[in-house]
PDB file of C-alpha atoms in Angstrom:
ATOM      1  CA  MET A  13     147.294  86.875  91.826  1.00 80.00           C
ATOM      2  CA  SER A  14     145.859  85.461  95.028  1.00 88.00           C
ATOM      3  CA  SER A  15     148.029  84.785  98.045  1.00 89.00           C
ATOM      4  CA  GLU A  16     147.129  81.096  98.089  1.00 93.00           C
ATOM      5  CA  LEU A  17     148.199  80.640  94.469  1.00 95.00           C
ATOM      6  CA  VAL A  18     151.513  82.437  95.061  1.00 92.00           C
ATOM      7  CA  TRP A  19     152.160  80.261  98.137  1.00 94.00           C
ATOM      8  CA  ALA A  20     151.379  77.076  96.196  1.00 95.00           C
ATOM      9  CA  ILE A  21     153.991  78.081  93.609  1.00 94.00           C
ATOM     10  CA  ILE A  22     156.787  79.201  95.953  1.00 93.00           C
ATOM     11  CA  LYS A  23     156.402  76.994  99.041  1.00 92.00           C
ATOM     12  CA  ASN A  24     158.788  74.246  97.899  1.00 92.00           C
ATOM     13  CA  ASN A  25     161.131  76.201  95.659  1.00 92.00           C
ATOM     14  CA  ASN A  26     162.259  79.828  95.977  1.00 92.00           C
ATOM     15  CA  SER A  27     165.570  81.626  96.372  1.00 94.00           C
ATOM     16  CA  PHE A  28     165.034  82.308 100.087  1.00 95.00           C
ATOM     17  CA  LEU A  29     164.350  78.682 101.043  1.00 94.00           C
ATOM     18  CA  VAL A  30     166.935  77.032 103.310  1.00 94.00           C
ATOM     19  CA  LYS A  31     166.598  73.290 103.883  1.00 92.00           C
ATOM     20  CA  ARG A  32     168.653  71.873 106.759  1.00 90.00           C
ATOM     21  CA  GLN A  33     168.289  68.511 108.518  1.00 91.00           C
ATOM     22  CA  GLY A  34     164.682  67.989 107.470  1.00 89.00           C
ATOM     23  CA  VAL A  35     163.563  71.497 108.514  1.00 92.00           C
ATOM     24  CA  GLN A  36     162.726  74.302 106.099  1.00 93.00           C
ATOM     25  CA  PHE A  37     163.621  77.887 106.946  1.00 94.00           C
ATOM     26  CA  SER A  38     163.131  81.069 104.978  1.00 94.00           C
ATOM     27  CA  ALA A  39     165.689  83.863 104.649  1.00 94.00           C
ATOM     28  CA  GLU A  40     163.322  86.478 103.271  1.00 93.00           C
ATOM     29  CA  PRO A  41     163.599  89.887 104.980  1.00 90.00           C
ATOM     30  CA  SER A  42     159.869  90.195 105.651  1.00 91.00           C
ATOM     31  CA  ASN A  43     159.565  86.796 107.354  1.00 93.00           C
ATOM     32  CA  LEU A  44     159.499  87.515 111.098  1.00 93.00           C
ATOM     33  CA  LYS A  45     160.182  83.989 112.357  1.00 93.00           C
ATOM     34  CA  ASN A  46     162.314  82.712 109.446  1.00 93.00           C
ATOM     35  CA  VAL A  47     159.979  79.716 109.138  1.00 93.00           C
ATOM     36  CA  ASN A  48     158.806  78.537 105.731  1.00 94.00           C
ATOM     37  CA  SER A  49     155.053  78.889 106.326  1.00 94.00           C
ATOM     38  CA  PHE A  50     152.185  80.752 104.684  1.00 95.00           C
ATOM     39  CA  LYS A  51     151.427  82.824 107.783  1.00 94.00           C
ATOM     40  CA  TYR A  52     154.900  84.380 108.056  1.00 92.00           C
ATOM     41  CA  SER A  53     155.762  84.548 104.353  1.00 93.00           C
ATOM     42  CA  GLY A  54     156.333  88.056 103.038  1.00 90.00           C
ATOM     43  CA  LEU A  55     156.288  86.847  99.451  1.00 90.00           C
ATOM     44  CA  ALA A  56     152.872  85.188  99.551  1.00 91.00           C
ATOM     45  CA  ASN A  57     151.019  87.604 101.854  1.00 89.00           C
ATOM     46  CA  TYR A  58     150.682  91.066 100.471  1.00 87.00           C
ATOM     47  CA  LYS A  59     150.224  92.562 103.932  1.00 89.00           C
ATOM     48  CA  SER A  60     153.640  91.780 105.347  1.00 89.00           C
ATOM     49  CA  VAL A  61     155.787  93.266 108.093  1.00 92.00           C
ATOM     50  CA  SER A  62     159.556  93.613 107.939  1.00 93.00           C
ATOM     51  CA  ILE A  63     161.681  94.576 110.952  1.00 95.00           C
ATOM     52  CA  LEU A  64     165.322  95.336 110.176  1.00 95.00           C
ATOM     53  CA  PRO A  65     168.168  96.879 112.214  1.00 96.00           C
ATOM     54  CA  VAL A  66     169.381 100.425 111.590  1.00 96.00           C
ATOM     55  CA  ALA A  67     172.220 102.356 113.233  1.00 92.00           C
ATOM     56  CA  ARG A  68     170.128 103.226 116.291  1.00 90.00           C
ATOM     57  CA  GLY A  69     166.916 101.257 116.674  1.00 94.00           C
ATOM     58  CA  VAL A  70     164.792  99.301 114.212  1.00 96.00           C
ATOM     59  CA  ARG A  71     163.078  99.970 110.889  1.00 96.00           C
ATOM     60  CA  VAL A  72     159.492  98.695 110.618  1.00 95.00           C
ATOM     61  CA  THR A  73     158.296  98.361 107.036  1.00 93.00           C
ATOM     62  CA  THR A  74     154.734  97.495 106.108  1.00 92.00           C
ATOM     63  CA  ARG A  75     153.236  97.126 102.654  1.00 89.00           C
ATOM     64  CA  LYS A  76     150.086  98.979 101.641  1.00 85.00           C
ATOM     65  CA  ALA A  77     147.425  96.677 100.264  1.00 81.00           C
ATOM     66  CA  ASN A  78     145.817  99.336  98.064  1.00 85.00           C
ATOM     67  CA  LYS A  79     149.120 100.059  96.251  1.00 85.00           C
ATOM     68  CA  GLN A  80     149.644  96.433  95.225  1.00 81.00           C
ATOM     69  CA  ASN A  81     150.138  97.263  91.546  1.00 84.00           C
ATOM     70  CA  VAL A  82     152.589 100.132  92.215  1.00 89.00           C
ATOM     71  CA  PRO A  83     155.556  98.502  94.014  1.00 84.00           C
ATOM     72  CA  ALA A  84     157.542 101.731  94.389  1.00 87.00           C
ATOM     73  CA  LYS A  85     154.754 103.319  96.453  1.00 89.00           C
ATOM     74  CA  SER A  86     153.665 100.204  98.326  1.00 89.00           C
ATOM     75  CA  ALA A  87     156.169 100.277 101.203  1.00 90.00           C
ATOM     76  CA  ASN A  88     155.573 102.308 104.353  1.00 90.00           C
ATOM     77  CA  SER A  89     158.717 102.514 106.484  1.00 93.00           C
ATOM     78  CA  VAL A  90     159.167 103.893 110.017  1.00 94.00           C
ATOM     79  CA  VAL A  91     162.394 104.090 112.040  1.00 96.00           C
ATOM     80  CA  ILE A  92     161.925 103.621 115.780  1.00 96.00           C
ATOM     81  CA  ALA A  93     164.870 104.723 117.931  1.00 95.00           C
ATOM     82  CA  LYS A  94     163.546 104.551 121.482  1.00 94.00           C
ATOM     83  CA  THR A  95     164.072 102.504 124.614  1.00 93.00           C
ATOM     84  CA  ARG A  96     163.236  98.794 124.617  1.00 92.00           C
ATOM     85  CA  ARG A  97     159.791  99.223 126.205  1.00 95.00           C
ATOM     86  CA  GLN A  98     158.833 102.171 124.028  1.00 96.00           C
ATOM     87  CA  THR A  99     160.014 100.348 120.914  1.00 95.00           C
ATOM     88  CA  SER A 100     157.988  97.240 121.703  1.00 95.00           C
ATOM     89  CA  LYS A 101     154.902  99.357 122.404  1.00 95.00           C
ATOM     90  CA  SER A 102     155.350 101.274 119.133  1.00 95.00           C
ATOM     91  CA  VAL A 103     155.792  98.064 117.139  1.00 95.00           C
ATOM     92  CA  ALA A 104     152.708  96.532 118.760  1.00 94.00           C
ATOM     93  CA  ASN A 105     150.687  99.666 118.012  1.00 94.00           C
ATOM     94  CA  LEU A 106     151.819  99.762 114.385  1.00 92.00           C
ATOM     95  CA  ILE A 107     150.927  96.150 113.751  1.00 92.00           C
ATOM     96  CA  ALA A 108     148.086  95.088 116.022  1.00 87.00           C
ATOM     97  CA  ARG A 109     146.223  98.133 117.257  1.00 84.00           C
ATOM     98  CA  SER A 110     145.954  99.623 113.793  1.00 83.00           C
ATOM     99  CA  GLN A 111     144.394  96.290 112.690  1.00 86.00           C
ATOM    100  CA  TYR A 112     147.163  95.737 110.120  1.00 88.00           C
ATOM    101  CA  ARG A 113     148.149  92.148 110.976  1.00 90.00           C
ATOM    102  CA  PRO A 114     147.239  91.422 114.622  1.00 92.00           C
ATOM    103  CA  ASP A 115     148.351  87.793 114.267  1.00 93.00           C
ATOM    104  CA  LEU A 116     151.983  88.940 113.803  1.00 92.00           C
ATOM    105  CA  ARG A 117     152.165  91.156 116.918  1.00 93.00           C
ATOM    106  CA  ALA A 118     154.041  88.734 119.180  1.00 94.00           C
ATOM    107  CA  ALA A 119     156.527  87.741 116.467  1.00 95.00           C
ATOM    108  CA  ALA A 120     157.170  91.381 115.530  1.00 95.00           C
ATOM    109  CA  VAL A 121     157.764  92.452 119.137  1.00 95.00           C
ATOM    110  CA  ALA A 122     160.106  89.486 119.656  1.00 96.00           C
ATOM    111  CA  ARG A 123     162.079  90.342 116.487  1.00 96.00           C
ATOM    112  CA  ALA A 124     162.399  94.015 117.493  1.00 96.00           C
ATOM    113  CA  SER A 125     163.536  93.037 120.990  1.00 95.00           C
ATOM    114  CA  ALA A 126     166.137  90.622 119.602  1.00 95.00           C
ATOM    115  CA  ILE A 127     167.503  93.299 117.273  1.00 95.00           C
ATOM    116  CA  LEU A 128     167.752  95.789 120.136  1.00 95.00           C
ATOM    117  CA  SER A 129     169.592  93.170 122.222  1.00 94.00           C
ATOM    118  CA  THR A 130     172.240  92.795 119.534  1.00 93.00           C
ATOM    119  CA  GLN A 131     172.750  96.568 119.449  1.00 93.00           C
ATOM    120  CA  GLN A 132     173.610  96.784 123.158  1.00 89.00           C
ATOM    121  CA  PRO A 133     177.335  97.157 123.857  1.00 88.00           C
ATOM    122  CA  LYS A 134     178.950  94.257 125.687  1.00 86.00           C
ATOM    123  CA  LYS A 135     179.904  94.905 129.302  1.00 88.00           C
ATOM    124  CA  VAL A 136     183.592  94.469 130.030  1.00 90.00           C
ATOM    125  CA  ARG A 137     184.073  92.749 133.357  1.00 89.00           C
ATOM    126  CA  ALA A 138     187.316  92.928 135.285  1.00 89.00           C
ATOM    127  CA  LYS A 139     188.862  89.574 136.081  1.00 87.00           C
ATOM    128  CA  LYS A 140     188.428  88.763 139.750  1.00 86.00           C
ATOM    129  CA  GLU A 141     191.536  88.169 141.772  1.00 84.00           C
ATOM    130  CA  ALA A 142     191.796  84.660 143.213  1.00 81.00           C
ATOM    131  CA  LYS A 143     191.346  84.486 146.987  1.00 83.00           C
ATOM    132  CA  GLY A 144     192.214  81.891 149.556  1.00 81.00           C
ATOM    133  CA  PRO A 145     195.300  79.914 150.615  1.00 80.00           C
ATOM    134  CA  ARG A 146     195.395  77.619 147.539  1.00 80.00           C
ATOM    135  CA  ALA A 147     195.329  80.561 145.150  1.00 78.00           C
ATOM    136  CA  GLN A 148     198.290  82.139 146.976  1.00 72.00           C
ATOM    137  CA  LYS A 149     200.511  79.002 146.561  1.00 68.00           C
ATOM    138  CA  ASN A 150     201.350  79.652 142.905  1.00 58.00           C
TER     139      ASN A 150
END
């Protein structure tokens, strides 16, 4: 089935669609921007990119176009557990430089960077002691 036909069927009604305050979002795992549009849809486009968190780093999953009729063999998954710069370079190379989906490079790098930001431990800051004559009154 063509991508355009699939999008025409699912664009207004699918299980991942979230409608809030006049805006439509998509909760599908292979939608990089979570926007309900044909460009970012992982259901309509067979060549889709999924970036998910793992224990250390991110998992980049792409679908092989030539294995479209064999779903079990269609996914190609790579775990990247590097620094932030190395991860963004690896994601960009996987998606754009290999001519997979160059239009999704910026969104994929942004998603990987956001996931890495959530994996950073929070810094605990010591509470500063109050200084000055007014602070000493109490």
